[in-house]
């Protein structure tokens, strides 16, 4: 297989060179071009490069966009910090699904709920989107067992840490948030990339504490690309090649504000 792959890529390299050579000799026959041999060679080389890199044209554009964001758009400013008690805990927190989500396994029993509180350092309650769902069922021995459903999400829930025992209730969506501190997300999808702006709010004081940014670089119809089918296709099968890594400073901002990562 490796030998075939090398042959395919070598064949495409030769094809690109042939196109450049044909361009050179074809234009050389035209008197107006024949007088400028050096420029003609340079132009033919450009044609060779264009053909060679054509299967990666969208990645080249994405790389340019990513470089721009890395250099000019990923900086952030902390305008205010949340108020914390003597234990370093904030009053309450609401996180929109577009910003983060977590597993519903936290909701199974009191210990797991206590772990959720310790992880997010929230005193009163947290509003979060919980993935997966479950139900508690009794087996033939009368033992309580957890039956998981990985095809359905529990959805948004408000977990009350200031109740004993800790309880939770389902809520519709982020429009029902009551938390003092909220992390909200707005996504814009473009052809070559997607941009999500996260806003960290103190709703009690109506202060925008900070903003963060996530930039993704999805490849449209990746499986149908020429490069996927014929060039280095054996690596593409794993899904990791020819895709640019995203940019994201959300966890960094959350860490500085709250002391934990989203």
PDB file of N, CA, C and O in Angstrom, residues 7-53:
ATOM      1  N   UNK A   7       3.670   6.168  -5.387  1.00  0.00           N
ATOM      2  CA  UNK A   7       3.512   6.288  -6.840  1.00  0.00           C
ATOM      3  C   UNK A   7       2.445   7.321  -7.208  1.00  0.00           C
ATOM      4  O   UNK A   7       2.634   8.125  -8.123  1.00  0.00           O
ATOM      5  N   UNK A   8       1.325   7.308  -6.475  1.00  0.00           N
ATOM      6  CA  UNK A   8       0.230   8.247  -6.754  1.00  0.00           C
ATOM      7  C   UNK A   8       0.692   9.683  -6.546  1.00  0.00           C
ATOM      8  O   UNK A   8       0.462  10.564  -7.384  1.00  0.00           O
ATOM      9  N   UNK A   9       1.370   9.931  -5.421  1.00  0.00           N
ATOM     10  CA  UNK A   9       1.839  11.286  -5.140  1.00  0.00           C
ATOM     11  C   UNK A   9       2.952  11.716  -6.089  1.00  0.00           C
ATOM     12  O   UNK A   9       3.023  12.872  -6.500  1.00  0.00           O
ATOM     13  N   UNK A  10       3.806  10.766  -6.457  1.00  0.00           N
ATOM     14  CA  UNK A  10       4.872  11.064  -7.418  1.00  0.00           C
ATOM     15  C   UNK A  10       4.277  11.382  -8.784  1.00  0.00           C
ATOM     16  O   UNK A  10       4.747  12.302  -9.482  1.00  0.00           O
ATOM     17  N   UNK A  11       3.237  10.634  -9.157  1.00  0.00           N
ATOM     18  CA  UNK A  11       2.577  10.865 -10.442  1.00  0.00           C
ATOM     19  C   UNK A  11       1.966  12.259 -10.491  1.00  0.00           C
ATOM     20  O   UNK A  11       2.028  12.955 -11.515  1.00  0.00           O
ATOM     21  N   UNK A  12       1.356  12.694  -9.358  1.00  0.00           N
ATOM     22  CA  UNK A  12       0.761  14.025  -9.341  1.00  0.00           C
ATOM     23  C   UNK A  12       1.831  15.101  -9.393  1.00  0.00           C
ATOM     24  O   UNK A  12       1.635  16.148 -10.024  1.00  0.00           O
ATOM     25  N   UNK A  13       2.976  14.854  -8.771  1.00  0.00           N
ATOM     26  CA  UNK A  13       4.094  15.803  -8.824  1.00  0.00           C
ATOM     27  C   UNK A  13       4.589  15.946 -10.260  1.00  0.00           C
ATOM     28  O   UNK A  13       4.821  17.062 -10.747  1.00  0.00           O
ATOM     29  N   UNK A  14       4.726  14.794 -10.943  1.00  0.00           N
ATOM     30  CA  UNK A  14       5.171  14.813 -12.340  1.00  0.00           C
ATOM     31  C   UNK A  14       4.148  15.533 -13.207  1.00  0.00           C
ATOM     32  O   UNK A  14       4.508  16.322 -14.091  1.00  0.00           O
ATOM     33  N   UNK A  15       2.870  15.270 -12.952  1.00  0.00           N
ATOM     34  CA  UNK A  15       1.808  15.932 -13.709  1.00  0.00           C
ATOM     35  C   UNK A  15       1.908  17.450 -13.573  1.00  0.00           C
ATOM     36  O   UNK A  15       1.778  18.187 -14.555  1.00  0.00           O
ATOM     37  N   UNK A  16       2.151  17.920 -12.346  1.00  0.00           N
ATOM     38  CA  UNK A  16       2.274  19.358 -12.111  1.00  0.00           C
ATOM     39  C   UNK A  16       3.466  19.932 -12.874  1.00  0.00           C
ATOM     40  O   UNK A  16       3.388  21.032 -13.450  1.00  0.00           O
ATOM     41  N   UNK A  17       4.571  19.194 -12.893  1.00  0.00           N
ATOM     42  CA  UNK A  17       5.746  19.643 -13.630  1.00  0.00           C
ATOM     43  C   UNK A  17       5.482  19.691 -15.130  1.00  0.00           C
ATOM     44  O   UNK A  17       5.906  20.623 -15.821  1.00  0.00           O
ATOM     45  N   UNK A  18       4.769  18.686 -15.622  1.00  0.00           N
ATOM     46  CA  UNK A  18       4.445  18.628 -17.058  1.00  0.00           C
ATOM     47  C   UNK A  18       3.587  19.818 -17.453  1.00  0.00           C
ATOM     48  O   UNK A  18       3.814  20.432 -18.509  1.00  0.00           O
ATOM     49  N   UNK A  19       2.624  20.165 -16.608  1.00  0.00           N
ATOM     50  CA  UNK A  19       1.769  21.323 -16.901  1.00  0.00           C
ATOM     51  C   UNK A  19       2.614  22.589 -16.975  1.00  0.00           C
ATOM     52  O   UNK A  19       2.436  23.430 -17.869  1.00  0.00           O
ATOM     53  N   UNK A  20       3.564  22.731 -16.058  1.00  0.00           N
ATOM     54  CA  UNK A  20       4.443  23.899 -16.062  1.00  0.00           C
ATOM     55  C   UNK A  20       5.313  23.934 -17.308  1.00  0.00           C
ATOM     56  O   UNK A  20       5.511  25.003 -17.918  1.00  0.00           O
ATOM     57  N   UNK A  21       5.834  22.773 -17.710  1.00  0.00           N
ATOM     58  CA  UNK A  21       6.692  22.699 -18.903  1.00  0.00           C
ATOM     59  C   UNK A  21       5.897  23.006 -20.171  1.00  0.00           C
ATOM     60  O   UNK A  21       6.357  23.755 -21.056  1.00  0.00           O
ATOM     61  N   UNK A  22       4.701  22.422 -20.260  1.00  0.00           N
ATOM     62  CA  UNK A  22       3.849  22.681 -21.426  1.00  0.00           C
ATOM     63  C   UNK A  22       3.505  24.162 -21.517  1.00  0.00           C
ATOM     64  O   UNK A  22       3.509  24.759 -22.609  1.00  0.00           O
ATOM     65  N   UNK A  23       3.236  24.778 -20.379  1.00  0.00           N
ATOM     66  CA  UNK A  23       2.944  26.214 -20.355  1.00  0.00           C
ATOM     67  C   UNK A  23       4.124  27.009 -20.879  1.00  0.00           C
ATOM     68  O   UNK A  23       3.952  27.952 -21.679  1.00  0.00           O
ATOM     69  N   UNK A  24       5.333  26.631 -20.450  1.00  0.00           N
ATOM     70  CA  UNK A  24       6.539  27.342 -20.872  1.00  0.00           C
ATOM     71  C   UNK A  24       6.734  27.267 -22.387  1.00  0.00           C
ATOM     72  O   UNK A  24       6.900  28.297 -23.063  1.00  0.00           O
ATOM     73  N   UNK A  25       6.701  26.049 -22.925  1.00  0.00           N
ATOM     74  CA  UNK A  25       6.985  25.891 -24.362  1.00  0.00           C
ATOM     75  C   UNK A  25       5.842  26.397 -25.230  1.00  0.00           C
ATOM     76  O   UNK A  25       6.074  26.850 -26.358  1.00  0.00           O
ATOM     77  N   UNK A  26       4.625  26.334 -24.711  1.00  0.00           N
ATOM     78  CA  UNK A  26       3.491  26.844 -25.484  1.00  0.00           C
ATOM     79  C   UNK A  26       3.573  28.363 -25.619  1.00  0.00           C
ATOM     80  O   UNK A  26       3.359  28.925 -26.711  1.00  0.00           O
ATOM     81  N   UNK A  27       3.895  29.043 -24.518  1.00  0.00           N
ATOM     82  CA  UNK A  27       3.994  30.498 -24.566  1.00  0.00           C
ATOM     83  C   UNK A  27       5.247  30.960 -25.291  1.00  0.00           C
ATOM     84  O   UNK A  27       5.281  32.050 -25.868  1.00  0.00           O
ATOM     85  N   UNK A  28       6.281  30.128 -25.277  1.00  0.00           N
ATOM     86  CA  UNK A  28       7.537  30.503 -25.929  1.00  0.00           C
ATOM     87  C   UNK A  28       7.369  30.619 -27.443  1.00  0.00           C
ATOM     88  O   UNK A  28       8.137  31.318 -28.130  1.00  0.00           O
ATOM     89  N   UNK A  29       6.369  29.916 -27.984  1.00  0.00           N
ATOM     90  CA  UNK A  29       6.122  29.974 -29.420  1.00  0.00           C
ATOM     91  C   UNK A  29       5.502  31.300 -29.842  1.00  0.00           C
ATOM     92  O   UNK A  29       5.485  31.630 -31.026  1.00  0.00           O
ATOM     93  N   UNK A  30       4.983  32.019 -28.853  1.00  0.00           N
ATOM     94  CA  UNK A  30       4.361  33.309 -29.147  1.00  0.00           C
ATOM     95  C   UNK A  30       5.443  34.388 -29.059  1.00  0.00           C
ATOM     96  O   UNK A  30       6.121  34.520 -28.033  1.00  0.00           O
ATOM     97  N   UNK A  31       5.647  35.132 -30.112  1.00  0.00           N
ATOM     98  CA  UNK A  31       6.753  36.105 -30.173  1.00  0.00           C
ATOM     99  C   UNK A  31       6.801  37.081 -28.999  1.00  0.00           C
ATOM    100  O   UNK A  31       7.875  37.382 -28.483  1.00  0.00           O
ATOM    101  N   UNK A  32       5.640  37.555 -28.561  1.00  0.00           N
ATOM    102  CA  UNK A  32       5.634  38.556 -27.492  1.00  0.00           C
ATOM    103  C   UNK A  32       6.177  37.995 -26.185  1.00  0.00           C
ATOM    104  O   UNK A  32       6.732  38.708 -25.354  1.00  0.00           O
ATOM    105  N   UNK A  33       6.026  36.666 -25.986  1.00  0.00           N
ATOM    106  CA  UNK A  33       6.524  36.020 -24.773  1.00  0.00           C
ATOM    107  C   UNK A  33       7.940  35.502 -24.951  1.00  0.00           C
ATOM    108  O   UNK A  33       8.699  35.389 -23.985  1.00  0.00           O
ATOM    109  N   UNK A  34       8.292  35.150 -26.171  1.00  0.00           N
ATOM    110  CA  UNK A  34       9.599  34.544 -26.427  1.00  0.00           C
ATOM    111  C   UNK A  34      10.750  35.484 -26.082  1.00  0.00           C
ATOM    112  O   UNK A  34      11.864  35.040 -25.781  1.00  0.00           O
ATOM    113  N   UNK A  35      10.487  36.797 -26.114  1.00  0.00           N
ATOM    114  CA  UNK A  35      11.537  37.774 -25.807  1.00  0.00           C
ATOM    115  C   UNK A  35      11.853  37.859 -24.302  1.00  0.00           C
ATOM    116  O   UNK A  35      12.875  38.414 -23.919  1.00  0.00           O
ATOM    117  N   UNK A  36      10.971  37.316 -23.490  1.00  0.00           N
ATOM    118  CA  UNK A  36      11.137  37.434 -22.034  1.00  0.00           C
ATOM    119  C   UNK A  36      11.292  36.040 -21.423  1.00  0.00           C
ATOM    120  O   UNK A  36      10.435  35.566 -20.675  1.00  0.00           O
ATOM    121  N   UNK A  37      12.378  35.393 -21.739  1.00  0.00           N
ATOM    122  CA  UNK A  37      12.597  34.014 -21.311  1.00  0.00           C
ATOM    123  C   UNK A  37      12.610  33.863 -19.795  1.00  0.00           C
ATOM    124  O   UNK A  37      12.003  32.938 -19.235  1.00  0.00           O
ATOM    125  N   UNK A  38      13.294  34.776 -19.108  1.00  0.00           N
ATOM    126  CA  UNK A  38      13.400  34.664 -17.652  1.00  0.00           C
ATOM    127  C   UNK A  38      12.029  34.799 -16.991  1.00  0.00           C
ATOM    128  O   UNK A  38      11.679  34.031 -16.087  1.00  0.00           O
ATOM    129  N   UNK A  39      11.266  35.783 -17.433  1.00  0.00           N
ATOM    130  CA  UNK A  39       9.935  35.967 -16.870  1.00  0.00           C
ATOM    131  C   UNK A  39       9.019  34.795 -17.220  1.00  0.00           C
ATOM    132  O   UNK A  39       8.161  34.397 -16.419  1.00  0.00           O
ATOM    133  N   UNK A  40       9.214  34.245 -18.398  1.00  0.00           N
ATOM    134  CA  UNK A  40       8.405  33.109 -18.836  1.00  0.00           C
ATOM    135  C   UNK A  40       8.680  31.883 -17.970  1.00  0.00           C
ATOM    136  O   UNK A  40       7.766  31.139 -17.604  1.00  0.00           O
ATOM    137  N   UNK A  41       9.959  31.693 -17.614  1.00  0.00           N
ATOM    138  CA  UNK A  41      10.319  30.575 -16.742  1.00  0.00           C
ATOM    139  C   UNK A  41       9.694  30.763 -15.354  1.00  0.00           C
ATOM    140  O   UNK A  41       9.195  29.806 -14.749  1.00  0.00           O
ATOM    141  N   UNK A  42       9.739  31.997 -14.872  1.00  0.00           N
ATOM    142  CA  UNK A  42       9.155  32.279 -13.556  1.00  0.00           C
ATOM    143  C   UNK A  42       7.650  32.041 -13.574  1.00  0.00           C
ATOM    144  O   UNK A  42       7.089  31.458 -12.633  1.00  0.00           O
ATOM    145  N   UNK A  43       6.996  32.462 -14.636  1.00  0.00           N
ATOM    146  CA  UNK A  43       5.557  32.264 -14.754  1.00  0.00           C
ATOM    147  C   UNK A  43       5.213  30.779 -14.823  1.00  0.00           C
ATOM    148  O   UNK A  43       4.256  30.315 -14.198  1.00  0.00           O
ATOM    149  N   UNK A  44       6.009  30.028 -15.574  1.00  0.00           N
ATOM    150  CA  UNK A  44       5.775  28.585 -15.699  1.00  0.00           C
ATOM    151  C   UNK A  44       5.960  27.886 -14.358  1.00  0.00           C
ATOM    152  O   UNK A  44       5.229  26.934 -14.029  1.00  0.00           O
ATOM    153  N   UNK A  45       6.923  28.390 -13.577  1.00  0.00           N
ATOM    154  CA  UNK A  45       7.128  27.820 -12.245  1.00  0.00           C
ATOM    155  C   UNK A  45       5.939  28.111 -11.342  1.00  0.00           C
ATOM    156  O   UNK A  45       5.525  27.263 -10.540  1.00  0.00           O
ATOM    157  N   UNK A  46       5.379  29.299 -11.494  1.00  0.00           N
ATOM    158  CA  UNK A  46       4.183  29.656 -10.719  1.00  0.00           C
ATOM    159  C   UNK A  46       3.021  28.749 -11.094  1.00  0.00           C
ATOM    160  O   UNK A  46       2.272  28.278 -10.230  1.00  0.00           O
ATOM    161  N   UNK A  47       2.882  28.472 -12.377  1.00  0.00           N
ATOM    162  CA  UNK A  47       1.833  27.563 -12.847  1.00  0.00           C
ATOM    163  C   UNK A  47       2.024  26.176 -12.233  1.00  0.00           C
ATOM    164  O   UNK A  47       1.064  25.535 -11.781  1.00  0.00           O
ATOM    165  N   UNK A  48       3.277  25.722 -12.199  1.00  0.00           N
ATOM    166  CA  UNK A  48       3.594  24.436 -11.579  1.00  0.00           C
ATOM    167  C   UNK A  48       3.156  24.410 -10.114  1.00  0.00           C
ATOM    168  O   UNK A  48       2.534  23.447  -9.652  1.00  0.00           O
ATOM    169  N   UNK A  49       3.468  25.485  -9.384  1.00  0.00           N
ATOM    170  CA  UNK A  49       3.107  25.544  -7.975  1.00  0.00           C
ATOM    171  C   UNK A  49       1.594  25.597  -7.775  1.00  0.00           C
ATOM    172  O   UNK A  49       1.050  24.958  -6.864  1.00  0.00           O
ATOM    173  N   UNK A  50       0.915  26.348  -8.645  1.00  0.00           N
ATOM    174  CA  UNK A  50      -0.540  26.462  -8.538  1.00  0.00           C
ATOM    175  C   UNK A  50      -1.186  25.094  -8.720  1.00  0.00           C
ATOM    176  O   UNK A  50      -2.077  24.702  -7.957  1.00  0.00           O
ATOM    177  N   UNK A  51      -0.744  24.358  -9.724  1.00  0.00           N
ATOM    178  CA  UNK A  51      -1.300  23.021  -9.978  1.00  0.00           C
ATOM    179  C   UNK A  51      -0.959  22.075  -8.831  1.00  0.00           C
ATOM    180  O   UNK A  51      -1.799  21.303  -8.361  1.00  0.00           O
ATOM    181  N   UNK A  52       0.283  22.163  -8.346  1.00  0.00           N
ATOM    182  CA  UNK A  52       0.732  21.278  -7.271  1.00  0.00           C
ATOM    183  C   UNK A  52      -0.062  21.503  -5.984  1.00  0.00           C
ATOM    184  O   UNK A  52      -0.425  20.550  -5.279  1.00  0.00           O
ATOM    185  N   UNK A  53      -0.358  22.765  -5.688  1.00  0.00           N
ATOM    186  CA  UNK A  53      -1.024  23.100  -4.435  1.00  0.00           C
ATOM    187  C   UNK A  53      -2.540  23.215  -4.568  1.00  0.00           C
ATOM    188  O   UNK A  53      -3.227  23.440  -3.561  1.00  0.00           O
TER     189      UNK A  53
END
